[in-house]
Coordinates of C-alpha atoms in Angstrom, one line a residue:
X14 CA 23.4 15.8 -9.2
X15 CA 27.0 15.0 -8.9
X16 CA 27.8 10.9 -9.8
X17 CA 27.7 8.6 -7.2
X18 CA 30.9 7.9 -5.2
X19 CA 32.1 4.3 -4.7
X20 CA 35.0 3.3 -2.9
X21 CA 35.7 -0.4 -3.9
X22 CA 39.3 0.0 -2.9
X23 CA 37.4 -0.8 0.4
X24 CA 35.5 -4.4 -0.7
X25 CA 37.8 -7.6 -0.4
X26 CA 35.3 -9.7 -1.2
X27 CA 35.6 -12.0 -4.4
X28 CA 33.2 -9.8 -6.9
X29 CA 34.7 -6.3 -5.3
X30 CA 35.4 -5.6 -9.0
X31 CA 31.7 -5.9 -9.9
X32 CA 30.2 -2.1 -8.6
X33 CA 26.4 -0.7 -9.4
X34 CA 23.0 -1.2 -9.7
X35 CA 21.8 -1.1 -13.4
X36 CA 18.4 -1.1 -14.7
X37 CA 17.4 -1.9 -18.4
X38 CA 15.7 1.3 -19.8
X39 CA 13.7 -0.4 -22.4
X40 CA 12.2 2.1 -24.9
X41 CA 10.2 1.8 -28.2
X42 CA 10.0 4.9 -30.8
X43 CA 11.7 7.2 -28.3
X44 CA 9.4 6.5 -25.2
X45 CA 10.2 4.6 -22.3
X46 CA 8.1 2.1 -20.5
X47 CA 6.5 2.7 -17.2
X48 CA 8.3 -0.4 -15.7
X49 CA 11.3 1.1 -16.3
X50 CA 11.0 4.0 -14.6
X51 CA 9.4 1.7 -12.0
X52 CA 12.6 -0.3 -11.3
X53 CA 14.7 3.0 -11.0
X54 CA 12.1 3.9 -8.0
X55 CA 13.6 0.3 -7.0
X56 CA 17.2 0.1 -8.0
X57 CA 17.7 3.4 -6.0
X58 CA 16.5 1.7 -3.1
X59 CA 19.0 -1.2 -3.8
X60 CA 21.9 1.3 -4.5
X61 CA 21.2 3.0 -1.5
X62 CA 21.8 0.0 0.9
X63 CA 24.5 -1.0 -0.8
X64 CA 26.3 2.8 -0.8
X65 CA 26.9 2.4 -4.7
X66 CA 25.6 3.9 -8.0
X67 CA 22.3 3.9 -9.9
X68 CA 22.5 3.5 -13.6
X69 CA 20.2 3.0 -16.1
X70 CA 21.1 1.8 -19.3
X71 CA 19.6 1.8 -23.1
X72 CA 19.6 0.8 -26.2
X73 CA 18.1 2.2 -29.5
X74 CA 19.1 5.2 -31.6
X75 CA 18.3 9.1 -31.6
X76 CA 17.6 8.7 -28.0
X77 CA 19.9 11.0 -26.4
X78 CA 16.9 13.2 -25.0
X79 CA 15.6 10.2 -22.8
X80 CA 18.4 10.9 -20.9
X81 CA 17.1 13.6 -18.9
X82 CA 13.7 11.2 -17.6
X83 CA 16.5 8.3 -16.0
X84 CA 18.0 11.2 -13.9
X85 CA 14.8 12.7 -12.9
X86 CA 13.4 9.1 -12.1
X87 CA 16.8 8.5 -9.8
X88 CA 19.5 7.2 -12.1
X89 CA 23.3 9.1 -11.3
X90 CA 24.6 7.8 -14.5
X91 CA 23.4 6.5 -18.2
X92 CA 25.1 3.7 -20.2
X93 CA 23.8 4.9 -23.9
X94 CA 24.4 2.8 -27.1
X95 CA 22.9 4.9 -29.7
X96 CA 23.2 3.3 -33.5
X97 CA 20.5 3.2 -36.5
X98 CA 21.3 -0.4 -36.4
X99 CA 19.6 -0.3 -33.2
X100 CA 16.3 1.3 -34.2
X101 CA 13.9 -1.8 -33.7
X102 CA 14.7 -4.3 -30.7
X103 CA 16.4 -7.4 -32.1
X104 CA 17.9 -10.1 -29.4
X105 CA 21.1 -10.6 -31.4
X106 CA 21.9 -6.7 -31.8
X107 CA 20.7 -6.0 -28.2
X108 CA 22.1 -8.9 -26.3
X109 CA 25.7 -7.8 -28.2
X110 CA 25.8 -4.2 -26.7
X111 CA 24.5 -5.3 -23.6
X112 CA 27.3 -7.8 -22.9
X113 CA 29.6 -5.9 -24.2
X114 CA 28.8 -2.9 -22.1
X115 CA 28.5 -5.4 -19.3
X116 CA 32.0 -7.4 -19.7
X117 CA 33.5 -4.3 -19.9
X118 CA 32.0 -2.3 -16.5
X119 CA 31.0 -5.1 -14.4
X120 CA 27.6 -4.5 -12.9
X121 CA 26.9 -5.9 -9.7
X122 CA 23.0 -5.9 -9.9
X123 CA 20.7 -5.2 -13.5
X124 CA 17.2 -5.0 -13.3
X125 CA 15.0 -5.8 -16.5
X126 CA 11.2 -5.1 -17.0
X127 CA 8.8 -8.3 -17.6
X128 CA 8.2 -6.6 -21.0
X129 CA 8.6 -8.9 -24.3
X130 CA 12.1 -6.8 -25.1
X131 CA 13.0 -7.3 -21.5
X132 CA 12.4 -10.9 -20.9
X133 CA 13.6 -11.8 -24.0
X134 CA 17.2 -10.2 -23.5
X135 CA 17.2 -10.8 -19.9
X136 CA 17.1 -14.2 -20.5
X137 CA 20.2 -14.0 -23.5
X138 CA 22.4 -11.8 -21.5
X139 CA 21.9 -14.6 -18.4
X140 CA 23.1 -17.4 -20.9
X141 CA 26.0 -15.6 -22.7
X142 CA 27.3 -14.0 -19.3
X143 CA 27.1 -17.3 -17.6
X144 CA 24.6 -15.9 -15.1
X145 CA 21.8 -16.4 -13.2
X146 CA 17.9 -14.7 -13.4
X147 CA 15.4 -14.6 -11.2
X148 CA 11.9 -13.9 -13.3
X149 CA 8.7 -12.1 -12.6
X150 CA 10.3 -11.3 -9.3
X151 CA 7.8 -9.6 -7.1
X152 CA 9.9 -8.2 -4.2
X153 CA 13.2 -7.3 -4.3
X154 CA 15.3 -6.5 -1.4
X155 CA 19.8 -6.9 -0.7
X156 CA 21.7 -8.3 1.8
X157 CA 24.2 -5.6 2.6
X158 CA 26.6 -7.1 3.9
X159 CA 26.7 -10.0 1.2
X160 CA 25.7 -7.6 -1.3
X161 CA 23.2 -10.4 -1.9
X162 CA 20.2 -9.4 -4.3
X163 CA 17.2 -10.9 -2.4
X164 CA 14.8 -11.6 -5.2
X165 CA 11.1 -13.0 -4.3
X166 CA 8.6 -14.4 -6.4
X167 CA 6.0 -17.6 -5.7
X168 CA 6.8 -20.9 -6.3
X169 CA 5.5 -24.2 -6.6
X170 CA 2.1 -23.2 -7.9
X171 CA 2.0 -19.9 -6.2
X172 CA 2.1 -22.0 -2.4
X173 CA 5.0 -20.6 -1.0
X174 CA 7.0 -17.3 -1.5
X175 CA 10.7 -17.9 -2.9
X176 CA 13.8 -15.5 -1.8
X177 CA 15.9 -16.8 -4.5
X178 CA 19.8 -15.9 -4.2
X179 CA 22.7 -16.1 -6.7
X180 CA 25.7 -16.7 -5.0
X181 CA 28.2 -17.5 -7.3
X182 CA 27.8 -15.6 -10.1
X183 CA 27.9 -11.8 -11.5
X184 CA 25.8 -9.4 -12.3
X185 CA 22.6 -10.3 -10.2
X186 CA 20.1 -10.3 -12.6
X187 CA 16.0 -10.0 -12.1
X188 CA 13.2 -9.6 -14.4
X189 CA 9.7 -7.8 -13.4
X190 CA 6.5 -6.6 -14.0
X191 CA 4.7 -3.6 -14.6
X192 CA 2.7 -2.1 -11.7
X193 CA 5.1 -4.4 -8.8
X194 CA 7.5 -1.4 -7.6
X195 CA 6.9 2.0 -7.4
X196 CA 8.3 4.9 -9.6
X197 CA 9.8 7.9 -7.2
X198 CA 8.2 11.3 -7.7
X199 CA 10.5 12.8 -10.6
X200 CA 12.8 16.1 -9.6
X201 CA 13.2 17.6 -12.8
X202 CA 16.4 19.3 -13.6
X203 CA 18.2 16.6 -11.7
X204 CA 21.6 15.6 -13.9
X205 CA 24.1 12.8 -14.2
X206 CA 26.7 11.2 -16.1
X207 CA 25.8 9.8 -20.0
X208 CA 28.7 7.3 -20.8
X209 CA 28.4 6.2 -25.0
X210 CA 29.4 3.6 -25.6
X211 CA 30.1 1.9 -29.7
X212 CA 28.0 -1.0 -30.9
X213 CA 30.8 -2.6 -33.4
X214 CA 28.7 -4.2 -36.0
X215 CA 27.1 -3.2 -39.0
X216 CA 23.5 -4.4 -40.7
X217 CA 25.5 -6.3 -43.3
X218 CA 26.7 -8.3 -40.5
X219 CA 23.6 -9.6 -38.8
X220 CA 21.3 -12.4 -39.7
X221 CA 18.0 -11.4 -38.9
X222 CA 16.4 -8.5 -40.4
X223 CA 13.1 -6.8 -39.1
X224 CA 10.6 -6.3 -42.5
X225 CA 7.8 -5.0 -41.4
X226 CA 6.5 -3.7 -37.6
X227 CA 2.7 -4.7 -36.9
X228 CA 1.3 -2.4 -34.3
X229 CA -2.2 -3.9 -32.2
X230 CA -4.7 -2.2 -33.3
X231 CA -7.4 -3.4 -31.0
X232 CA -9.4 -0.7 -28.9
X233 CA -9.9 -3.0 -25.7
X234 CA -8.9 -1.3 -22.6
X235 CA -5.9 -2.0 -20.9
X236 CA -6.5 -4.3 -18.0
X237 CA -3.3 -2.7 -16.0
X238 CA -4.5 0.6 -17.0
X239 CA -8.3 0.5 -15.3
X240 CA -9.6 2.5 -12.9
X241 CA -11.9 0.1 -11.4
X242 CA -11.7 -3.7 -11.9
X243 CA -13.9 -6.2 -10.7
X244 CA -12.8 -9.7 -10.4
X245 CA -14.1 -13.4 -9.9
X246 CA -12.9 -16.3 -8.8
X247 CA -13.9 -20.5 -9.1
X248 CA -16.3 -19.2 -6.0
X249 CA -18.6 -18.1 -9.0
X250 CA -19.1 -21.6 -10.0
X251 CA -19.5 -21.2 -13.3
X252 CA -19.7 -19.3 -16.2
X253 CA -23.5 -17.8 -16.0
X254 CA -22.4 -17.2 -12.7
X255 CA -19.4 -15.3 -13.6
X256 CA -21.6 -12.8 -15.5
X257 CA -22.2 -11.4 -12.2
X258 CA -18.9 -9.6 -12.4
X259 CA -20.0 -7.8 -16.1
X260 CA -23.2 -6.5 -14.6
X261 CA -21.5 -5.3 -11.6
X262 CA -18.8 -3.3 -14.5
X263 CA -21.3 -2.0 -16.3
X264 CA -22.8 -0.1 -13.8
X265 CA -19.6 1.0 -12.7
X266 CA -18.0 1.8 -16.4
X267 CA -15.3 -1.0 -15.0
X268 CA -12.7 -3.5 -16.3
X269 CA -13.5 -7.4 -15.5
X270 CA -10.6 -9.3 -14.9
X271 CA -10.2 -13.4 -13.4
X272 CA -8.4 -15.7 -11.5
X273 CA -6.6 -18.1 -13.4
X274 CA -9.1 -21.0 -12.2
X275 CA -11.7 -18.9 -14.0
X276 CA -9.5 -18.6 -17.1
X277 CA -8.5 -22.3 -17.1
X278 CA -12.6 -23.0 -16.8
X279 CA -13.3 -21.1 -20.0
X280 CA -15.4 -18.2 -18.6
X281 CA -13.0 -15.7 -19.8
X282 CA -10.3 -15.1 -21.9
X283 CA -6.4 -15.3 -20.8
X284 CA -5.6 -11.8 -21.4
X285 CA -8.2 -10.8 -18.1
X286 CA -6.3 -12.9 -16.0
X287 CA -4.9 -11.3 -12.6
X288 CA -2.0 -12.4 -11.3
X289 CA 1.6 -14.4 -11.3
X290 CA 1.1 -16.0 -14.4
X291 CA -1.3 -12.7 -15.5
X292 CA -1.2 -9.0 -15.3
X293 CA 0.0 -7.3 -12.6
X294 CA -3.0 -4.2 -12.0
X295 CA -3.2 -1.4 -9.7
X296 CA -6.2 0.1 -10.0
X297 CA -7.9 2.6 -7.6
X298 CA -10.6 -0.3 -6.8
X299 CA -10.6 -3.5 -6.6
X300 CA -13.7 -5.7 -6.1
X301 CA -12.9 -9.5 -5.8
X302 CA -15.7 -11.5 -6.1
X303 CA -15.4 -15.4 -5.3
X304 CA -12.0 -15.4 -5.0
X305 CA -10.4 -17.1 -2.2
X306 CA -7.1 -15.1 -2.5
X307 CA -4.0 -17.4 -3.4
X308 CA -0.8 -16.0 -3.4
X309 CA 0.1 -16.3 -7.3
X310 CA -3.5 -14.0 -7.4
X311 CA -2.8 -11.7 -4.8
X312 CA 0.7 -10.5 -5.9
X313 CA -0.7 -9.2 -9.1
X314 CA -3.4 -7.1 -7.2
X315 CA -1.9 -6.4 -3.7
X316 CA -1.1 -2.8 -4.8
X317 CA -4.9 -1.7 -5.8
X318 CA -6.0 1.0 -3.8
X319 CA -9.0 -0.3 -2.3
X320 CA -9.5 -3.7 -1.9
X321 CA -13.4 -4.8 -1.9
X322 CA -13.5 -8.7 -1.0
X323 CA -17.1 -10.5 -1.2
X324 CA -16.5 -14.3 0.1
X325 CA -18.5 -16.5 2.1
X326 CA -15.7 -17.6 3.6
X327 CA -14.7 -15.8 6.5
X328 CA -10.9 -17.6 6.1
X329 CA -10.6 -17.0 2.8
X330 CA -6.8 -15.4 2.3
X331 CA -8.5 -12.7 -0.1
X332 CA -9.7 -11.0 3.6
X333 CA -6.2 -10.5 4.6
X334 CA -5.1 -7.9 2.2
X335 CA -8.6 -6.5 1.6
X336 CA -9.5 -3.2 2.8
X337 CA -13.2 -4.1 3.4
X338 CA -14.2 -7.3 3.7
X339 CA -18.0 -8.7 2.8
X340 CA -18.5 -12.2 4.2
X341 CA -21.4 -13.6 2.3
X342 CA -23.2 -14.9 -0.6
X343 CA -21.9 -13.0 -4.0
X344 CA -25.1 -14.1 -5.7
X345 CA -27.2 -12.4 -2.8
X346 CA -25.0 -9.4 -2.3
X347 CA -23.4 -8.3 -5.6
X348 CA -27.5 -7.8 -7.1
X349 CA -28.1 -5.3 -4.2
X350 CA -24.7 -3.4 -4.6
X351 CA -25.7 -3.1 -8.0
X352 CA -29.1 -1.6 -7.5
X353 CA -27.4 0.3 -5.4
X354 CA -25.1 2.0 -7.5
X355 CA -27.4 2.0 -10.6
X356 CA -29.5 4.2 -8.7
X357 CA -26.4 6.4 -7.6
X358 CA -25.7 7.0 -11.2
X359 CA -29.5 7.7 -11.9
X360 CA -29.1 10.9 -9.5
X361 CA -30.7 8.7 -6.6
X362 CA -29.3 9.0 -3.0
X363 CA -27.2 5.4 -1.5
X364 CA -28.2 4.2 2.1
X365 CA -26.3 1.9 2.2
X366 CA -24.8 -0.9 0.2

């Protein structure tokens, strides 16, 4: 596919020199992280409301043939820096070439992933470019005729939703997380335009050096990768009542994940906590259990397939956005369910549940 035209020989406003849509293609070893792929679902959305280009750009070195997944995944054109001082990610080599490539073509918009890379240069680029970031945005939308990036994400403990805007400043710039947006279906065979691009410094030169690269080891599974994940909330009570939610895995081979509430109370650790200040999951089901369903919890679950809510609260948020509500006692219905389904697995025949 052909580049992108733009015509900014048609913009008079004061950034009309600052043209595109870039996303941060954050790779490690030669693959590329789902989110980024994710955001060039979402930067072409962006690009195409504002009538401009889709680019991705990366960083790292023998990565040429990563090329061809940012055109299948939507971008028109690649910003590459490609040099062996670039082989592990460090913020003073990375936050160079990125400004560099930055001053130099004048983005309008650049997306980053919520990964540890991403947040972590993100977050330089902002402060050496002068600009602002909106991070662990959760929507993203652009005012066209601004050519305003519309970046949402809760505030004030997770009360309110924030469109925050930067006005006064360029390139736009967002961070977030994995599972939010939505890859596009790839087209292989789709092509675009690879610019290179020179680093300009040398090992010598730098003051950090990377020594050794621990990997995690650890064979737990992925919250944001599960199939099934079943949830509980303060509505438990405590933490012999939150052991509901493990019985109710077990029988499904599930993930248990929590609430923040739950975390804070010591019934499970942080890294099973769902949400804002969490892990983003999209799952194929999604059982909350004693969760009322505030917003900073709901964004990082909104996307699960099915959505099984079990609250005796009939005005609990968590009903809103679940597919099938259960208004009642967890203690009195969760035991059933999972006789239920134990017997389901045991070759037995459901009624009902």
């Amino acid at each position: 596919m052909p580049e992108k035209e733009t015509k900014k020989e048609q913009r008079t406003d004061r950034f009309a020199d600052h043209e595109g849509v870039w996303v941060f293609i954050d790779q490690t070893d030669g693959k590329i992280a789902g989110v980024s792929l994710e955001l060039l679902g979402a930067g072409r959305r962006l690009a195409d409301k504002l009538n401009t280009q889709l680019s991705g750009f990366m960083l790292g070195h023998n990565i040429d043939s990563l090329t061809d997944t940012c055109f299948a995944y939507g971008a028109d054109a690649v910003y590459m820096i490609d040099d062996p001082v670039l082989k592990q990610y460090r913020s003073e080599t990375y936050m160079k070439g990125v400004v560099d490539i930055c001053n130099k073509y004048k983005p309008e918009i650049i997306l980053y992933g919520a990964t540890t890379n991403g947040k972590d240069l993100a977050s330089a680029v902002a402060t050496d470019l002068a600009t602002g970031l909106t991070a662990d945005t959760t929507m993203l939308d652009v005012d066209p005729e601004k050519r305003l990036l519309e970046a949402s994400r809760p505030a004030f403990g997770g009360n309110i939703m924030a469109t925050i805007l930067c006005k006064n400043h360029r390139p736009q710039m967002a961070t977030v997380r994995s599972k939010v947006m939505k890859a596009l279906e790839p087209q292989p065979g789709r092509t675009g335009k690879v610019i290179h691009e020179p680093l300009g410094i040398h090992e010598k030169d730098l003051q950090t050096r990377v020594l050794e690269i621990v990997r995690d080891t650890t064979q737990r599974m992925k919250l944001d990768e599960a199939h099934i994940i079943v949830a509980g909330g303060k509505g438990l009570g405590d933490e012999k009542g939150f052991r509901i939610c493990y019985e109710l895995a077990e029988v499904l081979g599930a993930s248990v994940g929590a609430t923040r509430d739950a975390v804070e109370a010591g019934w499970i650790d942080h890294h099973y906590q769902v949400g804002q200040t969490g892990i983003t999951v999209t799952p194929k089901i999604y059982f909350a259990i004693g969760i009322s369903g505030a917003v900073q919890h709901i964004v990082g679950m909104q996307n699960s397939e099915f959505i099984i809510a079990i609250n005796k609260d009939p005005e609990a948020p968590i009903h809103n956005v679940a597919t099938y509500s259960i208004v009642g006692d967890a203690f009195e219905i969760v035991p059933h369910m999972i006789e239920a389904f134990q017997k389901a697995v045991n070759g037995g025949e459901i009624a009902y549940v």
